[in-house]
Short mmCIF file of C-alpha atoms in Angstrom, two decimals:
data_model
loop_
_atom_site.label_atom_id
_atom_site.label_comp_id
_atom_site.label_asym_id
_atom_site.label_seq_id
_atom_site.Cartn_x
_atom_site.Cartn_y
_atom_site.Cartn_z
CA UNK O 1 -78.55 -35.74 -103.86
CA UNK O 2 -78.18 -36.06 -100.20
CA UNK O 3 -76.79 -33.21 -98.58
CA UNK O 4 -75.23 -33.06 -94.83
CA UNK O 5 -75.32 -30.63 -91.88
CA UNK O 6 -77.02 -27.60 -90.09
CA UNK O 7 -78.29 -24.50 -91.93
CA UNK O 8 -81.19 -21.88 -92.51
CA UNK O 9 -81.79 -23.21 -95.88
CA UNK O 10 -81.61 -26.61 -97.64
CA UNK O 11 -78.92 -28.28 -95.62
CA UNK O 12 -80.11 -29.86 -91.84
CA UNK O 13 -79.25 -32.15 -89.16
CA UNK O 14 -79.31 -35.22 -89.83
CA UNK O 15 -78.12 -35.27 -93.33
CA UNK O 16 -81.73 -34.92 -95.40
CA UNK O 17 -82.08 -36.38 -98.51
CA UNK O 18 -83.31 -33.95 -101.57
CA UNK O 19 -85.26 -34.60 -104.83
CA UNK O 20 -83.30 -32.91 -107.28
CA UNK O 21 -85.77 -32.52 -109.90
CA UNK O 22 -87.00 -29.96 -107.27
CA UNK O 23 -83.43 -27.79 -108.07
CA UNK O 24 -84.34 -27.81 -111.56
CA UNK O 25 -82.92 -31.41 -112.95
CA UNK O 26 -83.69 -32.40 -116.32
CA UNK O 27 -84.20 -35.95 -115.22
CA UNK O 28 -83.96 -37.65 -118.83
CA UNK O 29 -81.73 -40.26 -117.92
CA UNK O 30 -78.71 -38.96 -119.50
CA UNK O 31 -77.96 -35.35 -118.23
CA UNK O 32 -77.06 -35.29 -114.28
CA UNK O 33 -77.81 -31.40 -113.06
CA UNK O 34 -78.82 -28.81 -110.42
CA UNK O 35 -79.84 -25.17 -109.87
CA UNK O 36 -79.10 -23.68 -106.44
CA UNK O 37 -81.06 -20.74 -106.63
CA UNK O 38 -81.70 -20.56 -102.48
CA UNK O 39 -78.78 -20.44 -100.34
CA UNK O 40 -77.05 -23.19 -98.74
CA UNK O 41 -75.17 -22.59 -95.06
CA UNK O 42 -73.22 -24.69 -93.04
CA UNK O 43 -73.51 -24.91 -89.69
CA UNK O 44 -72.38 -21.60 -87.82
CA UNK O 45 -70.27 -23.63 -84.84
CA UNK O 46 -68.32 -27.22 -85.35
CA UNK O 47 -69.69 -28.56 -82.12
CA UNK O 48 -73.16 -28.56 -84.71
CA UNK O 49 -71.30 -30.71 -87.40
CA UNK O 50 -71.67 -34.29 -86.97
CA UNK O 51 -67.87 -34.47 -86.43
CA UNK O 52 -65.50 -32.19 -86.18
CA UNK O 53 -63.05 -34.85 -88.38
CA UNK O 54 -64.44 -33.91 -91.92
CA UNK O 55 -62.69 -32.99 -94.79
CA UNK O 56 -65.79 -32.49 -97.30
CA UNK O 57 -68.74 -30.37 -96.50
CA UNK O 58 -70.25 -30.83 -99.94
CA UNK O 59 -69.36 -33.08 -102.15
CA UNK O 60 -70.25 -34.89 -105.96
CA UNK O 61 -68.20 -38.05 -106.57
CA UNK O 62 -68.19 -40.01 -109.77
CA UNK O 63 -71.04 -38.10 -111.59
CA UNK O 64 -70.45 -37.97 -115.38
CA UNK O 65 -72.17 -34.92 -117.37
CA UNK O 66 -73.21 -32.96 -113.91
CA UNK O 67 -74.37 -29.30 -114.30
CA UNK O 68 -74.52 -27.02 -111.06
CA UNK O 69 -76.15 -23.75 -112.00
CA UNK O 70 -78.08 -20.94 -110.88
CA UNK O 71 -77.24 -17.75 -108.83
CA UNK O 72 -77.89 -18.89 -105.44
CA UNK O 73 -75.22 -18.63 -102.42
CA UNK O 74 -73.09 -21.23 -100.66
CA UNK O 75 -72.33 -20.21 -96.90
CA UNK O 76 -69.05 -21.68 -95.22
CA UNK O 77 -69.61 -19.77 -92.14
CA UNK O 78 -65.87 -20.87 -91.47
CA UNK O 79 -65.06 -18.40 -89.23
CA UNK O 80 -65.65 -20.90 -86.59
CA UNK O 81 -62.92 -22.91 -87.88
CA UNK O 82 -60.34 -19.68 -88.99
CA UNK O 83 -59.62 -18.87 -85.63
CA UNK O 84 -60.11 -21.98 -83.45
CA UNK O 85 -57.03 -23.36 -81.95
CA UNK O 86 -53.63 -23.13 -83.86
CA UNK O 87 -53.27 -23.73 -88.33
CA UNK O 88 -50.28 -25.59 -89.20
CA UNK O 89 -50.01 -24.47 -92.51
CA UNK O 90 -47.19 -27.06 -93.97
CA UNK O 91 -47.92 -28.77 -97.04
CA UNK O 92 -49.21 -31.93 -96.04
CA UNK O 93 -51.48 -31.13 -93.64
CA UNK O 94 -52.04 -27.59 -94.74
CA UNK O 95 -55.53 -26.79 -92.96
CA UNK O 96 -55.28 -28.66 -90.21
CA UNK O 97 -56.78 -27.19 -86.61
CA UNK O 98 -55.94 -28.87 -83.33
CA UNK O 99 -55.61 -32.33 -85.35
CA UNK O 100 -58.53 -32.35 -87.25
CA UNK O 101 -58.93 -30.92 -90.76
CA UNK O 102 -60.88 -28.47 -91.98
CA UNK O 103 -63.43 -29.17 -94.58
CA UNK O 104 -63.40 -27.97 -98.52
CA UNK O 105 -66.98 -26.74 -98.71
CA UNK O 106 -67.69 -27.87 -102.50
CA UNK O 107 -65.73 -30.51 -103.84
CA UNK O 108 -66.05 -32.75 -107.15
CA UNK O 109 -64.51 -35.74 -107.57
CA UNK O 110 -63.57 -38.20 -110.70
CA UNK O 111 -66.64 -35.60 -112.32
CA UNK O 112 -66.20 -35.89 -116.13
CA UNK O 113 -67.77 -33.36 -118.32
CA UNK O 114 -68.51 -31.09 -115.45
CA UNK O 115 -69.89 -27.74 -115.55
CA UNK O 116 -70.48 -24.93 -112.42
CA UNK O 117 -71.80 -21.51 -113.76
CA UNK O 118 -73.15 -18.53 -111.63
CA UNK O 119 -72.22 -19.49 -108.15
CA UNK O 120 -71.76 -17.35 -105.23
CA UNK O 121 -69.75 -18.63 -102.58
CA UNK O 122 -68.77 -16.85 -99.71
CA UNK O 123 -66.44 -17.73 -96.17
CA UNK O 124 -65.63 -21.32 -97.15
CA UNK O 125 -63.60 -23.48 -93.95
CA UNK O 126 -60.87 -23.91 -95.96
CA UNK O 127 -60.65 -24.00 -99.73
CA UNK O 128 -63.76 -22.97 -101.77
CA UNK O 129 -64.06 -25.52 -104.21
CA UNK O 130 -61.41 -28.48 -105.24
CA UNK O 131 -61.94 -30.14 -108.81
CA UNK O 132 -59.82 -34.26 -108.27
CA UNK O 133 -59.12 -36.35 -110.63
CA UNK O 134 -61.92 -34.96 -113.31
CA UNK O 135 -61.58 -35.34 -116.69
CA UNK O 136 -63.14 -31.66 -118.82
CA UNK O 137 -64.74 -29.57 -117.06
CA UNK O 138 -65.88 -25.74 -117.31
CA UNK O 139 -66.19 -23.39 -114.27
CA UNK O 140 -67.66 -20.17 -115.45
CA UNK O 141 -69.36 -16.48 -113.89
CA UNK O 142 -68.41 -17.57 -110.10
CA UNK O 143 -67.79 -14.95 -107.56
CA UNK O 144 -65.47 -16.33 -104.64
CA UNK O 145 -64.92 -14.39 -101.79
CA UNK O 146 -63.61 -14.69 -97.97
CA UNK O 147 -61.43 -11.92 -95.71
CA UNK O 148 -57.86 -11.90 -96.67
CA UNK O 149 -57.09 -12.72 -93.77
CA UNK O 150 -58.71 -16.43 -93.54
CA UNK O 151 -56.29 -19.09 -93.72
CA UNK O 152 -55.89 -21.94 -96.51
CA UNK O 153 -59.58 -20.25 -98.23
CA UNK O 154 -58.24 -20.88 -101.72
CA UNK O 155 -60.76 -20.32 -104.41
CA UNK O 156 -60.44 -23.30 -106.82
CA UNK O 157 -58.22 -26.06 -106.27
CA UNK O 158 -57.42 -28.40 -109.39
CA UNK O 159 -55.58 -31.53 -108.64
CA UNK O 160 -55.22 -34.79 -111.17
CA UNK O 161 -57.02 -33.01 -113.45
CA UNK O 162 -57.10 -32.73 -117.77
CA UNK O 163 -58.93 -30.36 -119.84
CA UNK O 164 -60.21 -27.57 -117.19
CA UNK O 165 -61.53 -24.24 -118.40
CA UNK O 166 -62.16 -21.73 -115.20
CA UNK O 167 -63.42 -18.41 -117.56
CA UNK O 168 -65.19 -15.31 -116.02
CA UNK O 169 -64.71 -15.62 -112.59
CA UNK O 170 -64.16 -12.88 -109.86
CA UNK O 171 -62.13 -14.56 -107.06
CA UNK O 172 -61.12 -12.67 -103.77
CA UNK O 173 -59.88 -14.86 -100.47
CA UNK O 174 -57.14 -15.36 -97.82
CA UNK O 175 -55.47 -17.62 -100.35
CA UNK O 176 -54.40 -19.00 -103.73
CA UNK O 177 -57.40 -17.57 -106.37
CA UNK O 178 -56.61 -20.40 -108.45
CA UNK O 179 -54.18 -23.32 -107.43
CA UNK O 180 -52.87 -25.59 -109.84
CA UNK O 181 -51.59 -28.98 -108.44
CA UNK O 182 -49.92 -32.02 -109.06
CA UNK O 183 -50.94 -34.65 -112.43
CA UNK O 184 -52.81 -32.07 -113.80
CA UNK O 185 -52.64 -30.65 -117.76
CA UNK O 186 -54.46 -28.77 -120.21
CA UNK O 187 -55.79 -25.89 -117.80
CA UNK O 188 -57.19 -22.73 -119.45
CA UNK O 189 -57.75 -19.73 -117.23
CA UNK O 190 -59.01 -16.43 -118.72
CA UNK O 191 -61.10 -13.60 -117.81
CA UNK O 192 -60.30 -13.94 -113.97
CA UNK O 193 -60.54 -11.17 -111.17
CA UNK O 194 -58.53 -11.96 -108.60
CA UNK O 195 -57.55 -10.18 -104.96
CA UNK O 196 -57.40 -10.17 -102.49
CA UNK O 197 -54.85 -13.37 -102.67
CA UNK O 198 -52.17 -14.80 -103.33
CA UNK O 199 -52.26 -14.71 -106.84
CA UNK O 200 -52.85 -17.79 -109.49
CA UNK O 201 -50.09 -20.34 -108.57
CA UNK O 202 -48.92 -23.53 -109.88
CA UNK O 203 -47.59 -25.56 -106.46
CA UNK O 204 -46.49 -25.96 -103.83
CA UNK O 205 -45.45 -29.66 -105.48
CA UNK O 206 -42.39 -32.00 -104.65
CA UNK O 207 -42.31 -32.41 -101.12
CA UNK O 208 -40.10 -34.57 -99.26
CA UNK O 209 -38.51 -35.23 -103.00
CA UNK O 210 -41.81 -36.56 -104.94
CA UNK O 211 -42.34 -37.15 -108.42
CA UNK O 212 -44.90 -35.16 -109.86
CA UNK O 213 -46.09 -33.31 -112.95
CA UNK O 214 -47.91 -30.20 -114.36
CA UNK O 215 -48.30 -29.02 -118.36
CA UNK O 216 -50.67 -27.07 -120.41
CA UNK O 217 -51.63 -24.85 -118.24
CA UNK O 218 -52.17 -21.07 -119.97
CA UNK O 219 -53.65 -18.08 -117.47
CA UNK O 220 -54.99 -15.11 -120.21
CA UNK O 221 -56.57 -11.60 -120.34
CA UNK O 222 -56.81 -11.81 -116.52
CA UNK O 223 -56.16 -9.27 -113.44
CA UNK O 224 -54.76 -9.10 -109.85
CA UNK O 225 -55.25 -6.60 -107.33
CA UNK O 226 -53.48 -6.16 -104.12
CA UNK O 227 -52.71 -10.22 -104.32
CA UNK O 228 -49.80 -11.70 -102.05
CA UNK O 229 -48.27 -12.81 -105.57
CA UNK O 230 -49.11 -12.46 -108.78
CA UNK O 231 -47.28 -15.46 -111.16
CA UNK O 232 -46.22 -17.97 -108.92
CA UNK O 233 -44.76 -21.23 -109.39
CA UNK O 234 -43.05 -23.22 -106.32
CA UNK O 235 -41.57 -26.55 -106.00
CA UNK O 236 -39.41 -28.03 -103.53
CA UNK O 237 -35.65 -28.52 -103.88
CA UNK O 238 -34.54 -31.24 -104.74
CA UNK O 239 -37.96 -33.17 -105.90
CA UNK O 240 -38.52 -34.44 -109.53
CA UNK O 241 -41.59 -32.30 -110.52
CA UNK O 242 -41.67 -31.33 -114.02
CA UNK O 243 -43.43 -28.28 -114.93
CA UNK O 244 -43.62 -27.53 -118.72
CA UNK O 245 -45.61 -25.41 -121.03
CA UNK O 246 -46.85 -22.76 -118.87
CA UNK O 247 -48.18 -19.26 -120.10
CA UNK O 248 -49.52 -16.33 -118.71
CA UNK O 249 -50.63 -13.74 -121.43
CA UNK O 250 -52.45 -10.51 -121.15
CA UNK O 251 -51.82 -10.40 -117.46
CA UNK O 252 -51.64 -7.57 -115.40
CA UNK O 253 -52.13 -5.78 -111.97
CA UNK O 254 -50.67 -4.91 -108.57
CA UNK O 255 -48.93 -7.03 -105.96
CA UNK O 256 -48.24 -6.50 -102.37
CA UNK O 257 -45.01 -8.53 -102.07
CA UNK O 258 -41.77 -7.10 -104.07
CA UNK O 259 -41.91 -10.44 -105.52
CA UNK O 260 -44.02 -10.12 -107.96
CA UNK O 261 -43.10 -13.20 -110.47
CA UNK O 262 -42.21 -16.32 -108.70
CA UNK O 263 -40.69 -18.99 -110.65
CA UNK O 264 -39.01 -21.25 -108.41
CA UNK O 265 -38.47 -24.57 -109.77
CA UNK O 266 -36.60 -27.65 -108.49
CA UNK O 267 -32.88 -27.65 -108.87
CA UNK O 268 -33.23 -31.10 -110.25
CA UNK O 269 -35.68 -30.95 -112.82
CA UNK O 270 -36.22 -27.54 -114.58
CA UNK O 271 -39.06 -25.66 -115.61
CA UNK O 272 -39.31 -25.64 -119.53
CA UNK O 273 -40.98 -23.33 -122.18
CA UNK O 274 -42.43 -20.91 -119.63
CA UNK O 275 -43.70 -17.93 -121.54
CA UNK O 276 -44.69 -14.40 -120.18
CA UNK O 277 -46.02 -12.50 -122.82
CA UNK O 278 -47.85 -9.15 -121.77
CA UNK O 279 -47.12 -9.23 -118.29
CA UNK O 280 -47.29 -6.13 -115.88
CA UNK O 281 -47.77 -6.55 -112.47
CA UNK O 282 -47.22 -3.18 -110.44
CA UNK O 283 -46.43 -2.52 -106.48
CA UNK O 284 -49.30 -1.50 -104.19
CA UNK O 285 -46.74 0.92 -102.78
CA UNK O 286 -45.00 3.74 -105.53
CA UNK O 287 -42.08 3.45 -102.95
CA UNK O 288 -41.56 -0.42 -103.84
CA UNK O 289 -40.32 -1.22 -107.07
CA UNK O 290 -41.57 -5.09 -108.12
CA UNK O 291 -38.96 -7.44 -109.41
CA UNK O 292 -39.03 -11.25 -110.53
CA UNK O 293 -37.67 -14.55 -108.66
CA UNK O 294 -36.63 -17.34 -110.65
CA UNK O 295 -34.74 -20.76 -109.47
CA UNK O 296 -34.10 -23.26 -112.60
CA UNK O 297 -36.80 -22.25 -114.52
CA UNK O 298 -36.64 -21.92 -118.62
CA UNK O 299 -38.38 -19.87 -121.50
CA UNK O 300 -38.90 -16.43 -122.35
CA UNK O 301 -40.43 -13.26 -121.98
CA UNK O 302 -42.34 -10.70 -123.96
CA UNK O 303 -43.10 -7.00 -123.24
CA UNK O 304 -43.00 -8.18 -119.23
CA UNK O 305 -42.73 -5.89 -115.93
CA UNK O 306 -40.90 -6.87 -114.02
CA UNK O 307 -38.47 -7.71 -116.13
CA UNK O 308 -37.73 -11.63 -115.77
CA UNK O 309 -34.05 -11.49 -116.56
CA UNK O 310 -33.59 -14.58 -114.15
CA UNK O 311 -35.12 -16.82 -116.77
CA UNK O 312 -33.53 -18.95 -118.34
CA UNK O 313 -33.25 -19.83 -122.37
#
């Protein structure tokens, strides 16, 4: 494991290579794991990154069977990058300051049979931690937290992804808790705390009319307080994104926004056999009654408030 950068702790300048048998590998030949039980920082000002064009601080690529554990801390410091020069915050280059990205702090990529239990991680750049292109993996007991008011600090990304479990997890940042994006399928969230944020949302996908999918993915027995949104889904008009099986269960909470369901699918390919079952999601203001958006978007609702009458059979 060779880790890259300036910090108090285990990460340094020039990147320093680390035995990690020393973080509590089994080293057997067959299982690929790691306790962080320290903390690991990143550097407090870009000008001490090795470039200021990165878009990975930390990052596992093509590592089958890899266990992170442990209760240690990971440090973004990314105030530095929050509030340096102007955020253009479309899609494409969402996170992008004065031309140059900003980096995910924790990201795993083409990791099958992954598993991250017990992290703390705190004030990442941009989004906490992106799962890409991973095939199973089970993200468990993580507390996630950055200021509400930090840009693009989404807690978990999922992208290209099958057979995700995120269960247990107390997520609170200046974005998306949980963001659910294009090829992905079979994603089971339960047991999350999230809020600050914008809720757990499936988008945005379909830009600039692109093909893309999401299915399978179920959100359970899970909570929102003071989020942005609560049940989101957003496509672009116009693209051919297909969105199908989605269910939130045993959800409930309170939203800042009126809008507290968003369902807004394309106009040319619907949503289908989206199910609300147990839904309440409450204003943050007793003045402000909540109510549910819906564009093209099919299925049904049980024992929901708001009431989704905008959905369609």
């Amino acid at each position: 494991m060779a880790l890259s950068g300036s910090s108090t702790d285990f990460i340094s300048k020039p990147a320093t290579p680390s035995n990690v048998m020393t973080f509590g590998a089994v080293g057997n030949g067959v299982t690929d794991d790691s306790n962080i039980l320290g903390n690991i920082v990143a550097p407090q000002k870009k000008s001490e990154w090795k470039s200021s064009n990165v878009d990975t601080w930390i990052a596992f690529e093509r590592i089958n069977g890899l266990i992170v554990n442990g209760h240690g801390k990971i440090d973004g410091r990314g105030q530095a990058w929050w509030t340096e020069g102007n955020l253009n915050t479309s899609f494409e280059s969402k996170g992008t300051i004065v031309g140059s990205p900003r980096p995910t702090a924790l990201h795993f990529f083409q990791c099958n049979n992954l598993q991250v239990d017990g992290l703390n991680h705190i004030n990442s750049q941009r989004n906490h931690i992106s799962i890409t292109n991973c095939n199973g993996a089970t993200i468990s007991n993580l507390h996630i937290s950055a200021p509400e008011t930090s840009p693009n600090t989404d807690g978990i990304d999922i992208s290209g992804s099958t057979n995700i479990q995120i269960l247990h997890c107390n997520i609170g940042t200046g974005d998306d808790c949980i963001a659910i994006i294009g090829g992905s399928s079979f994603i089971n969230i339960s047991n999350i705390a999230c809020g600050p944020g914008h809720g757990i949302s499936i988008g945005s996908l379909g830009e600039n009319g692109k093909s893309d999918q999401v299915e399978e993915v179920h959100v359970k027995d899970s909570s929102f307080t003071a989020t942005k949104n609560g049940v989101r889904i957003k496509t672009w008009q116009s693209s051919a994104v297909k969105i199908s099986d989605v269910s939130y269960t045993r959800v409930q909470g309170t939203s800042i926004n009126a809008a507290a369901i968003t369902l807004n699918c394309s106009h040319t390919v619907p949503c289908t056999n989206i199910i609300l079952d147990h839904v309440n999601i409450t204003s943050t203001d007793p003045k402000q009654p909540t109510h549910a958006d819906c564009i093209n978007a099919h299925g049904s609702s049980i024992a929901t408030f708001p009431p989704v009458g905008c959905l369609l059979k």
